[in-house]
PDB file of C-alpha atoms and ligand atoms in Angstrom:
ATOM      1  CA  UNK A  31     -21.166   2.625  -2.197  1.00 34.00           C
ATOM      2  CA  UNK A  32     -22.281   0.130   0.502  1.00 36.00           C
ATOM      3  CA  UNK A  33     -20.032   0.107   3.306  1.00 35.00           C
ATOM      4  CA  UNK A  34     -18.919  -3.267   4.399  1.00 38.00           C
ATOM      5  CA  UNK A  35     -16.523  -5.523   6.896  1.00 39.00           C
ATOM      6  CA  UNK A  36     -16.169  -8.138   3.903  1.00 41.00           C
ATOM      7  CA  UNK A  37     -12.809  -9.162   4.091  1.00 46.00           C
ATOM      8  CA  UNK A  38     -12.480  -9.158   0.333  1.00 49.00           C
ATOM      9  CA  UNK A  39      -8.894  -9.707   0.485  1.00 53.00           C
ATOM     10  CA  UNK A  40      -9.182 -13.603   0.813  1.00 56.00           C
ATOM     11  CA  UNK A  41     -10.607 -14.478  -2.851  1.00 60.00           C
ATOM     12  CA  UNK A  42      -6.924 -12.923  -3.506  1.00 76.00           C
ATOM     13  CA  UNK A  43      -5.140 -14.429  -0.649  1.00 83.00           C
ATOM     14  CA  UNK A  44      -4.694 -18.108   1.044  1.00 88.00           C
ATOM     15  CA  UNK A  45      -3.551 -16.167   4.215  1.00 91.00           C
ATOM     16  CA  UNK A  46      -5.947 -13.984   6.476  1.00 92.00           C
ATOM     17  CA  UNK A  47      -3.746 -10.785   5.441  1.00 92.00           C
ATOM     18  CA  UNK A  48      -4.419  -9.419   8.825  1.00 95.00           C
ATOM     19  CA  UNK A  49      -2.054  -6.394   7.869  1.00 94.00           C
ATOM     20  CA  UNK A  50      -5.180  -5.389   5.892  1.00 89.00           C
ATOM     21  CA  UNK A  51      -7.760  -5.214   8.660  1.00 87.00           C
ATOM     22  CA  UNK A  52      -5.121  -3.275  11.218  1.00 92.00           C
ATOM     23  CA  UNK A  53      -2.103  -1.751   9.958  1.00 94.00           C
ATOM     24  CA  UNK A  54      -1.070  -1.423  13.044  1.00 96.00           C
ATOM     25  CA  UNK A  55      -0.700  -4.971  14.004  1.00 97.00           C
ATOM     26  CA  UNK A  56       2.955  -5.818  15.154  1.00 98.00           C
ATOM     27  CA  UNK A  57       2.931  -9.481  16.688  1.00 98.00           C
ATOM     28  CA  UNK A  58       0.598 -11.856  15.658  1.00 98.00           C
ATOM     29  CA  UNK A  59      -0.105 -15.934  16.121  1.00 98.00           C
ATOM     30  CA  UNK A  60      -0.462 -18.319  13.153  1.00 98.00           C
ATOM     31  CA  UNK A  61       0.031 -21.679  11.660  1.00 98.00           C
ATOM     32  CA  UNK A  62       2.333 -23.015   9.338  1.00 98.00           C
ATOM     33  CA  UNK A  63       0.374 -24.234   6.644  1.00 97.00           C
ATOM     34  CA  UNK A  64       3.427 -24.937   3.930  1.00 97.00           C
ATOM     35  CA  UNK A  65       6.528 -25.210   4.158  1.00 98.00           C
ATOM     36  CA  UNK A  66      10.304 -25.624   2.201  1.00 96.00           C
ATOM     37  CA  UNK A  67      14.216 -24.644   2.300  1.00 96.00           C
ATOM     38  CA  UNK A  68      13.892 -21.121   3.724  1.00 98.00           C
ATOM     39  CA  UNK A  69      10.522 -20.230   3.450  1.00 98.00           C
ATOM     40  CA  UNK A  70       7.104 -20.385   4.825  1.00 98.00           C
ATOM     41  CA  UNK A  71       3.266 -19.924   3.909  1.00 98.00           C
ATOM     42  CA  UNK A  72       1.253 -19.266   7.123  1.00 98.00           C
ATOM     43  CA  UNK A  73      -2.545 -19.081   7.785  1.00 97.00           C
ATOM     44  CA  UNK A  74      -2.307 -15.631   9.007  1.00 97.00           C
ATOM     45  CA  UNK A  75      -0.022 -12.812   8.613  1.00 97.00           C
ATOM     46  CA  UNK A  76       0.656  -9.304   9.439  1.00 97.00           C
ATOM     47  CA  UNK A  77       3.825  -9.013   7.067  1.00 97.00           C
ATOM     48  CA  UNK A  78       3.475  -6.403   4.404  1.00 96.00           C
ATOM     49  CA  UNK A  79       4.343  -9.004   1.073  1.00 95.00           C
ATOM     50  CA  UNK A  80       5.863  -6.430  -1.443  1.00 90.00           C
ATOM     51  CA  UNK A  81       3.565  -4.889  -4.481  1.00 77.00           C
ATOM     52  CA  UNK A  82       1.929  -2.220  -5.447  1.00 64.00           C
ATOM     53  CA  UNK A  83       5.682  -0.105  -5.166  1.00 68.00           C
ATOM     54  CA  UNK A  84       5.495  -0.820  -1.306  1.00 77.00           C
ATOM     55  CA  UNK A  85       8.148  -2.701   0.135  1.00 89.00           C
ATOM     56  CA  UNK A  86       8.137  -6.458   1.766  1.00 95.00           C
ATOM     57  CA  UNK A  87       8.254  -6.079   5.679  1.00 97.00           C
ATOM     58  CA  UNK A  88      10.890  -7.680   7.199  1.00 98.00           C
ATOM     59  CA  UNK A  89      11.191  -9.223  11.005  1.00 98.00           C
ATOM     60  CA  UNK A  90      11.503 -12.551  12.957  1.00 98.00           C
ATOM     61  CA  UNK A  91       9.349 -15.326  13.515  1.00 98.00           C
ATOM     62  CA  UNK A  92       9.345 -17.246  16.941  1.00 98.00           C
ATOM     63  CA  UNK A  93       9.605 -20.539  16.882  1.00 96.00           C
ATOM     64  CA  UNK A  94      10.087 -23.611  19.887  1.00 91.00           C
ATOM     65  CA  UNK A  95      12.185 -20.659  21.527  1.00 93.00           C
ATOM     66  CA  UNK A  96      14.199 -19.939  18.500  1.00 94.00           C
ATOM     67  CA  UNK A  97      13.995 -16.606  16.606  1.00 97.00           C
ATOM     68  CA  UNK A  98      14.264 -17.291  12.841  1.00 98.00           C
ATOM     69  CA  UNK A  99      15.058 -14.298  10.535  1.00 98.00           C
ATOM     70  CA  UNK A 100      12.526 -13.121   8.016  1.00 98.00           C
ATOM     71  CA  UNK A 101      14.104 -11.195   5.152  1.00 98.00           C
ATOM     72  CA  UNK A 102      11.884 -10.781   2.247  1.00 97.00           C
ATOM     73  CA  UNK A 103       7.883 -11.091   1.902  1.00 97.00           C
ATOM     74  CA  UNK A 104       5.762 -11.810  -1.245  1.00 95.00           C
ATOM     75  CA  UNK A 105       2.652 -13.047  -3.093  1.00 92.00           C
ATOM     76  CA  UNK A 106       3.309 -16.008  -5.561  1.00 90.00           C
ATOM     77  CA  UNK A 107      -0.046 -16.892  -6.689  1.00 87.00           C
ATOM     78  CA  UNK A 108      -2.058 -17.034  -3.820  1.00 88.00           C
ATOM     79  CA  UNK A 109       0.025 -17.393  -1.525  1.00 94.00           C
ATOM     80  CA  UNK A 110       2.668 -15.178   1.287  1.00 96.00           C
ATOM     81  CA  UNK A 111       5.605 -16.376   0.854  1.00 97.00           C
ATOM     82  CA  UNK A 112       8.163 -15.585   3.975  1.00 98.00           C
ATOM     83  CA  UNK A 113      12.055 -16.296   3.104  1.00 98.00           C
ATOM     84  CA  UNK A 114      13.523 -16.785   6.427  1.00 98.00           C
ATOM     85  CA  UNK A 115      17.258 -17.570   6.905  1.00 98.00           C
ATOM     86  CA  UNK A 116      16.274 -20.949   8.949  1.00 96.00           C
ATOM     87  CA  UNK A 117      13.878 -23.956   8.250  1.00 96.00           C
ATOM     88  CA  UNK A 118      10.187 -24.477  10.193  1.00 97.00           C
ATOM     89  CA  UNK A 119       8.149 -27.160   9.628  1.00 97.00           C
ATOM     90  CA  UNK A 120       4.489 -27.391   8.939  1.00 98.00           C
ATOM     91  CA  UNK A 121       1.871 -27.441  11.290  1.00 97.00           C
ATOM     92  CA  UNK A 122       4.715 -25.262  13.760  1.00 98.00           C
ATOM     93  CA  UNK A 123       3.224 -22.518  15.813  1.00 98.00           C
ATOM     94  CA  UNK A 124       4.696 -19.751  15.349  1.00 98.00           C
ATOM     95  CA  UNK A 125       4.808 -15.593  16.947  1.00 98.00           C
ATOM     96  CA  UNK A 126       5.599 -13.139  14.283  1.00 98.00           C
ATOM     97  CA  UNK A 127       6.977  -9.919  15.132  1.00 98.00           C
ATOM     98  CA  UNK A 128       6.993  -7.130  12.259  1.00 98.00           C
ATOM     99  CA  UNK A 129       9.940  -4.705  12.167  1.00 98.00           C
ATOM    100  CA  UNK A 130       8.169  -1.480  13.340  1.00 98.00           C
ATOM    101  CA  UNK A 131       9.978   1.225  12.074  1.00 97.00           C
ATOM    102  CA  UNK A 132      10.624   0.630   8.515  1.00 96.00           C
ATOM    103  CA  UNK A 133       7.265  -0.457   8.325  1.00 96.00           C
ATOM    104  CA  UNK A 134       6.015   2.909   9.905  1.00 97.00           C
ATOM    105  CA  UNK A 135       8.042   4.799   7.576  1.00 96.00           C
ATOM    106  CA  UNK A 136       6.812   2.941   4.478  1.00 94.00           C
ATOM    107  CA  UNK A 137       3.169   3.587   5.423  1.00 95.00           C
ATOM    108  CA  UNK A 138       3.678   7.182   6.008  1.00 97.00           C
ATOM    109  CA  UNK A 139       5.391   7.530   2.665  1.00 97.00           C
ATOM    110  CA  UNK A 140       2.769   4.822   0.754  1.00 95.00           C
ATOM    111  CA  UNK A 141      -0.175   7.382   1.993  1.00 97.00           C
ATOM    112  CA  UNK A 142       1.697  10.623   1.145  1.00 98.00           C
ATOM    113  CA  UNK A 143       1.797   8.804  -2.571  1.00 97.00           C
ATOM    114  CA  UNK A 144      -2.181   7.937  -1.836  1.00 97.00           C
ATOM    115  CA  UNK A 145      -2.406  12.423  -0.878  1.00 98.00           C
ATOM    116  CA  UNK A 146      -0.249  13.558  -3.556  1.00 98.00           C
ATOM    117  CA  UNK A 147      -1.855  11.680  -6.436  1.00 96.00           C
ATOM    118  CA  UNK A 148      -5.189  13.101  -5.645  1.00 96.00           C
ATOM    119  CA  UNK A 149      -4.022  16.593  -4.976  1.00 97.00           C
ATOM    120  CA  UNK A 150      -2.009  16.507  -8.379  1.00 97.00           C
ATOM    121  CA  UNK A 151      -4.833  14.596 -10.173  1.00 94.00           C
ATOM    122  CA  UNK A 152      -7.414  17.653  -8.727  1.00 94.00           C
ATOM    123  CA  UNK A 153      -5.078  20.163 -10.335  1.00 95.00           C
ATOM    124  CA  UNK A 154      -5.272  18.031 -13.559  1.00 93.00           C
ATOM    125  CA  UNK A 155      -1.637  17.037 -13.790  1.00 93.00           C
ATOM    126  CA  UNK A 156      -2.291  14.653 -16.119  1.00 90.00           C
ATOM    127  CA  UNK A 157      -2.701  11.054 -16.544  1.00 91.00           C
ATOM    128  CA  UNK A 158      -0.261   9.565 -13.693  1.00 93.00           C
ATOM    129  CA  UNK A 159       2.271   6.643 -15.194  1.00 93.00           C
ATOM    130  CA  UNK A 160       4.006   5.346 -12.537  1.00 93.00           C
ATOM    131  CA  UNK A 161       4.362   5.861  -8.656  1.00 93.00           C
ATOM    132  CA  UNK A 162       6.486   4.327  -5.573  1.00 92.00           C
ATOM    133  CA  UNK A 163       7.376   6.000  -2.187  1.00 94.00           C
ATOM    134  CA  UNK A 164       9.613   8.940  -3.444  1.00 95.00           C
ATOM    135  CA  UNK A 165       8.433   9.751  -6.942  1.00 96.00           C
ATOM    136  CA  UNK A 166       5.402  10.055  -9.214  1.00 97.00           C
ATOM    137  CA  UNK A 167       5.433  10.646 -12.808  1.00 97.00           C
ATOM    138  CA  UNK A 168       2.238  12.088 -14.995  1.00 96.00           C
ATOM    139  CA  UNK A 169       2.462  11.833 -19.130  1.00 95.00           C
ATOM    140  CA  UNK A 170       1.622  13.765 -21.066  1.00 94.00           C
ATOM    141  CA  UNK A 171       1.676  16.322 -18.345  1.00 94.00           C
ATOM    142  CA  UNK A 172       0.850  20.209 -18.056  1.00 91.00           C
ATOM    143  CA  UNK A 173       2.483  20.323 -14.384  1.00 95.00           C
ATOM    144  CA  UNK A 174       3.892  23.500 -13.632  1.00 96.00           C
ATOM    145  CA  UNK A 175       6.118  24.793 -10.918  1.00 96.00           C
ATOM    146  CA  UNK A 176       3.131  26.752  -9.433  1.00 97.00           C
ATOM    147  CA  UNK A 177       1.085  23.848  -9.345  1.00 97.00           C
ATOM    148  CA  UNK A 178       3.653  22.024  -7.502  1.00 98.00           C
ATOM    149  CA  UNK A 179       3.691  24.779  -4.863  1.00 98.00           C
ATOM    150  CA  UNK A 180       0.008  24.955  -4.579  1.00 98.00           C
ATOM    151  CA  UNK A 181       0.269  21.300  -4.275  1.00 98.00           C
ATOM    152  CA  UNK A 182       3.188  21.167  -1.798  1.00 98.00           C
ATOM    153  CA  UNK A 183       1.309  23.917   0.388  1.00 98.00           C
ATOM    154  CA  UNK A 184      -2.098  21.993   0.073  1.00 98.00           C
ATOM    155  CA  UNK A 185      -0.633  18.874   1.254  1.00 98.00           C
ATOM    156  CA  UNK A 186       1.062  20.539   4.303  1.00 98.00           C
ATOM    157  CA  UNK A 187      -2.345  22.041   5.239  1.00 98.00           C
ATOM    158  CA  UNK A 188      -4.040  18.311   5.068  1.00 98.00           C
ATOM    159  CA  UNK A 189      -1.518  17.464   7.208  1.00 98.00           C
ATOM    160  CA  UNK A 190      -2.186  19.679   9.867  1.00 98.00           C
ATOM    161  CA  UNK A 191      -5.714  19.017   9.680  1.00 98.00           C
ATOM    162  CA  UNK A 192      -5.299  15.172  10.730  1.00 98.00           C
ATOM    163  CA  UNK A 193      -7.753  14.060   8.322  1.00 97.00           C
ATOM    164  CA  UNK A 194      -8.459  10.403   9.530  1.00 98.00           C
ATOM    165  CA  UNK A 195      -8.335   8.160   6.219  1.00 97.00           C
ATOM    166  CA  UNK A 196     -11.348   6.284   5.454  1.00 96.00           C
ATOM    167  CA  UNK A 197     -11.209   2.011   4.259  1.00 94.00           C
ATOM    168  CA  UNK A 198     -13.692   0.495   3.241  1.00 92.00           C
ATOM    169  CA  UNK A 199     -14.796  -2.632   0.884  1.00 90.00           C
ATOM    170  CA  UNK A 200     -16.763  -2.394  -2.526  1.00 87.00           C
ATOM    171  CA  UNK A 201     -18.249  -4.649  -5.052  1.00 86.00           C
ATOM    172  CA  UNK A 202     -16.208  -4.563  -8.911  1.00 82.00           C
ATOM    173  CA  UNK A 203     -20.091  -4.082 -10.206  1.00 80.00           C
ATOM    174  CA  UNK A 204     -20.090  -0.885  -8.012  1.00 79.00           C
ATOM    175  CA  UNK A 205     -16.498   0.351  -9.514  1.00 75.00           C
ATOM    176  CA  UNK A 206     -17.401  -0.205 -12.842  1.00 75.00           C
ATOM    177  CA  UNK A 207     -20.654   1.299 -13.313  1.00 73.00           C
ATOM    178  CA  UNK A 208     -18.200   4.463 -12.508  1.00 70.00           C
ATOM    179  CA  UNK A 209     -17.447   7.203 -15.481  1.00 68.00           C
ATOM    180  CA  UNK A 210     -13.509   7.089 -14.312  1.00 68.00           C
ATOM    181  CA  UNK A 211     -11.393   5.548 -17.631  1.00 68.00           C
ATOM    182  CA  UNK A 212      -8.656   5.147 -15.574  1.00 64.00           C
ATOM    183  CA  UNK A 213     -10.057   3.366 -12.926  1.00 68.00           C
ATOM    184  CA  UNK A 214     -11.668   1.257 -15.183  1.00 72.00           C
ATOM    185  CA  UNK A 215      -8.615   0.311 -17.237  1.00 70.00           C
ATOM    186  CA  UNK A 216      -6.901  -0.628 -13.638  1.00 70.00           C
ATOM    187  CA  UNK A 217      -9.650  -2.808 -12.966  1.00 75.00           C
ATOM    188  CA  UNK A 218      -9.492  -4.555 -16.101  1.00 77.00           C
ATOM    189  CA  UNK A 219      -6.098  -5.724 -14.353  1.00 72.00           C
ATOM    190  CA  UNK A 220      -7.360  -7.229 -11.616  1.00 74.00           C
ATOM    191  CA  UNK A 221      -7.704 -10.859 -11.443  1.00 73.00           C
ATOM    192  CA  UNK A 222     -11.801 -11.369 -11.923  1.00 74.00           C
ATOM    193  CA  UNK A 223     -11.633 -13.471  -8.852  1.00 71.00           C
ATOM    194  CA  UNK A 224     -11.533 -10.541  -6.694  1.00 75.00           C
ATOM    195  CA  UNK A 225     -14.990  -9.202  -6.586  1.00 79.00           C
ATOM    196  CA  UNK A 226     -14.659  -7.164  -3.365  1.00 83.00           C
ATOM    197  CA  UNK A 227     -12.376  -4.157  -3.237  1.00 86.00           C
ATOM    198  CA  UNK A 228     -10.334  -2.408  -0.746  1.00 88.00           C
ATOM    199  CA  UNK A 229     -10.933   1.513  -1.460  1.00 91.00           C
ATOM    200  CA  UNK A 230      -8.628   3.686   0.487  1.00 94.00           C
ATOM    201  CA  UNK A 231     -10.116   7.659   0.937  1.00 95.00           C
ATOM    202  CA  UNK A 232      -8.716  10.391   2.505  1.00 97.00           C
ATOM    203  CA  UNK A 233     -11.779  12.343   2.629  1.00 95.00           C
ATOM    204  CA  UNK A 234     -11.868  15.029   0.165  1.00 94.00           C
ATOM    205  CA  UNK A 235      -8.999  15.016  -1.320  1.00 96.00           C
ATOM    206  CA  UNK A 236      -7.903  11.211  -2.626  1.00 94.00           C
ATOM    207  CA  UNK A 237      -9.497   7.588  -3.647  1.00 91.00           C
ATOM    208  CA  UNK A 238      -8.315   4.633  -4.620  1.00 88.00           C
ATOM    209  CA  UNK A 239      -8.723   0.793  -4.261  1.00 86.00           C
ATOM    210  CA  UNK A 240      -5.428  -0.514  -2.596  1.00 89.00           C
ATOM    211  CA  UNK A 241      -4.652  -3.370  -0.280  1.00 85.00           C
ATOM    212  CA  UNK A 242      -1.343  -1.237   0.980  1.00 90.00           C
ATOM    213  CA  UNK A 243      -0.879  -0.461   4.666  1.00 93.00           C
ATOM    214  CA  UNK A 244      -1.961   3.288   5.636  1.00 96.00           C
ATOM    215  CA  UNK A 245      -1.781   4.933   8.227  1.00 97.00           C
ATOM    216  CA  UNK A 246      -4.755   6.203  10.301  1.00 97.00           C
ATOM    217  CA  UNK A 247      -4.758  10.081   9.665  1.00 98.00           C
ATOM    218  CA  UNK A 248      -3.155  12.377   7.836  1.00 98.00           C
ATOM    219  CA  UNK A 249      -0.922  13.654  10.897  1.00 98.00           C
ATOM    220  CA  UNK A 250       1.030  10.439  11.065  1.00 98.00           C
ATOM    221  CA  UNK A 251       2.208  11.173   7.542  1.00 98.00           C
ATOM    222  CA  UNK A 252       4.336  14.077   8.672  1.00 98.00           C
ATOM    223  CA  UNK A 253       4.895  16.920   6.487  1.00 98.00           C
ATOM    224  CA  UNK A 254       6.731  17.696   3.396  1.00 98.00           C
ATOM    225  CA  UNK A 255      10.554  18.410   3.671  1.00 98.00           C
ATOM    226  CA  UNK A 256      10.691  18.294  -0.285  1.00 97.00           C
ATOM    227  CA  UNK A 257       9.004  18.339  -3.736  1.00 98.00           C
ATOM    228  CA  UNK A 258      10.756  18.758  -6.839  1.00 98.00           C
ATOM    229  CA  UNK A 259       9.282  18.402 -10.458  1.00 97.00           C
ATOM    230  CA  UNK A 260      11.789  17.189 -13.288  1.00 96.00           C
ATOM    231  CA  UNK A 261      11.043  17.260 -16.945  1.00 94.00           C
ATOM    232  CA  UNK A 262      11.269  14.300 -18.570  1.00 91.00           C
ATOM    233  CA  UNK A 263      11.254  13.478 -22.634  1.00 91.00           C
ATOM    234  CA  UNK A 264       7.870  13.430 -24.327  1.00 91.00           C
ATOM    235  CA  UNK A 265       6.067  15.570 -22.070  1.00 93.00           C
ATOM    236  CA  UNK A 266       6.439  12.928 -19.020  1.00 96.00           C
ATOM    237  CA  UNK A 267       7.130  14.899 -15.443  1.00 97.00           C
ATOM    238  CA  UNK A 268       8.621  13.366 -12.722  1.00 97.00           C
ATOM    239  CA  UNK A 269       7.572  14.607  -8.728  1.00 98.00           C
ATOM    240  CA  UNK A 270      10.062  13.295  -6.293  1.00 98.00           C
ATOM    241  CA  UNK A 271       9.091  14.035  -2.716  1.00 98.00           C
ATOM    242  CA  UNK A 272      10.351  12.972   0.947  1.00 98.00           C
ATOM    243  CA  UNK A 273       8.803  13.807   3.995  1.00 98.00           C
ATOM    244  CA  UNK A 274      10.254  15.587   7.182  1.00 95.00           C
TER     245      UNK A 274
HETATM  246 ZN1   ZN B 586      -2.539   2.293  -0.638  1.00 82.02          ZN
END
């Protein structure tokens, strides 16, 4: 695959989702470019909107020396919707400061989901069902407790490593000339408008296409404290984990 600074995000997006080009971003400028009761669309942002079982950031936005509340962050359309407990009108300037630490935390445990899929997919777990930032579930699955050990060990090893994770943008032609069914089916999902995706690779052990926030190596994910396999009905196993 051709790699490529593309910022395919904006055939999804009216905002520059600058969260997607540095994760790391905590204060940013933009524009108000809509507005109404309690909420605002910007040109710009680097709050997280909620999908993709990662939560909405939260923080403030400064405003003619005023700090106005941000609460909850999310796509409608194309759009970022911020619900703020004040009203800003458009064409305001505004400074947006993220709240760091949930944020942190929610990008450590979003790329301990991106590690532990691969890992379990690579001991053929089975087709994975669902997945959010404490649990994954495979159906029909042949997950054992050995495989979870081998697994939780694994991880903890990749870990220590500090693997930097690898982003970088490919064309839908490229993903679908690929062999994977279940990459293909998620792609079917995907609006057709967005021709350039976001793949997300920790090198050797996981990829994906994702527009989540990461974070830079594997270190920053911290290790495992748990990982605990429950049976489920109909052959469906459940993997809860949290880190340290
Ligand atoms: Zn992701």
């Amino acid at each position: 695959m051709a790699e490529s600074s593309d910022k395919g995000a904006n055939d999804y997006f009216s905002s520059t989702p600058l969260y997607a080009e540095d994760g790391y971003l905590k204060e940013f400028d933009a524009k108000v470019v809509k507005a109404g009761p309690r909420f605002v669309v910007l040109d710009r942002t680097a709050f997280y909107p909620e999908s993709g079982g990662q939560h909405s950031d939260t923080g403030v936005l400064q405003h003619g020396g005023q700090e106005v509340e941000v609460h909850k962050v999310m796509k409608r359309g194309r759009d970022i919707f911020h619900y703020i407990r004040g009203d800003i009108p458009v064409e305001a300037t505004v400074h947006g400061v993220v709240d760091w630490e949930p944020r942190l935390y929610n990008m450590r445990r979003h790329s301990a989901e991106h590690l532990l899929t691969g890992l379990f997919e690579g001991e053929g777990a089975g087709p994975k069902v669902y997945s959010d930032l404490e649990r994954l579930d495979f159906k029909p699955s042949a997950l054992t407790e050995e495989i979870v050990g081998r697994v939780e060990a694994e991880f903890n090893r990749i870990v220590e490593a500090d693997t930097p994770l690898r982003i970088y943008y490919a064309s839908r032609e490229e993903l679908e000339g690929e062999e994977d069914e279940r990459k293909r089916s998620f792609l079917d999902k995907l609006p057709r408008a967005l021709q350039r995706l976001r793949m997300v690779e920790i090198p050797g052990h996981a990829l994906t296409f994702c527009f989540g926030t990461h974070v830079r190596s594997t270190g920053e994910i911290g290790r495992l404290a748990e990982l605990e396999m429950t049976e489920g009905r109909k052959r469906r196993k459940s993997v809860s984990f949290l880190l340290e």
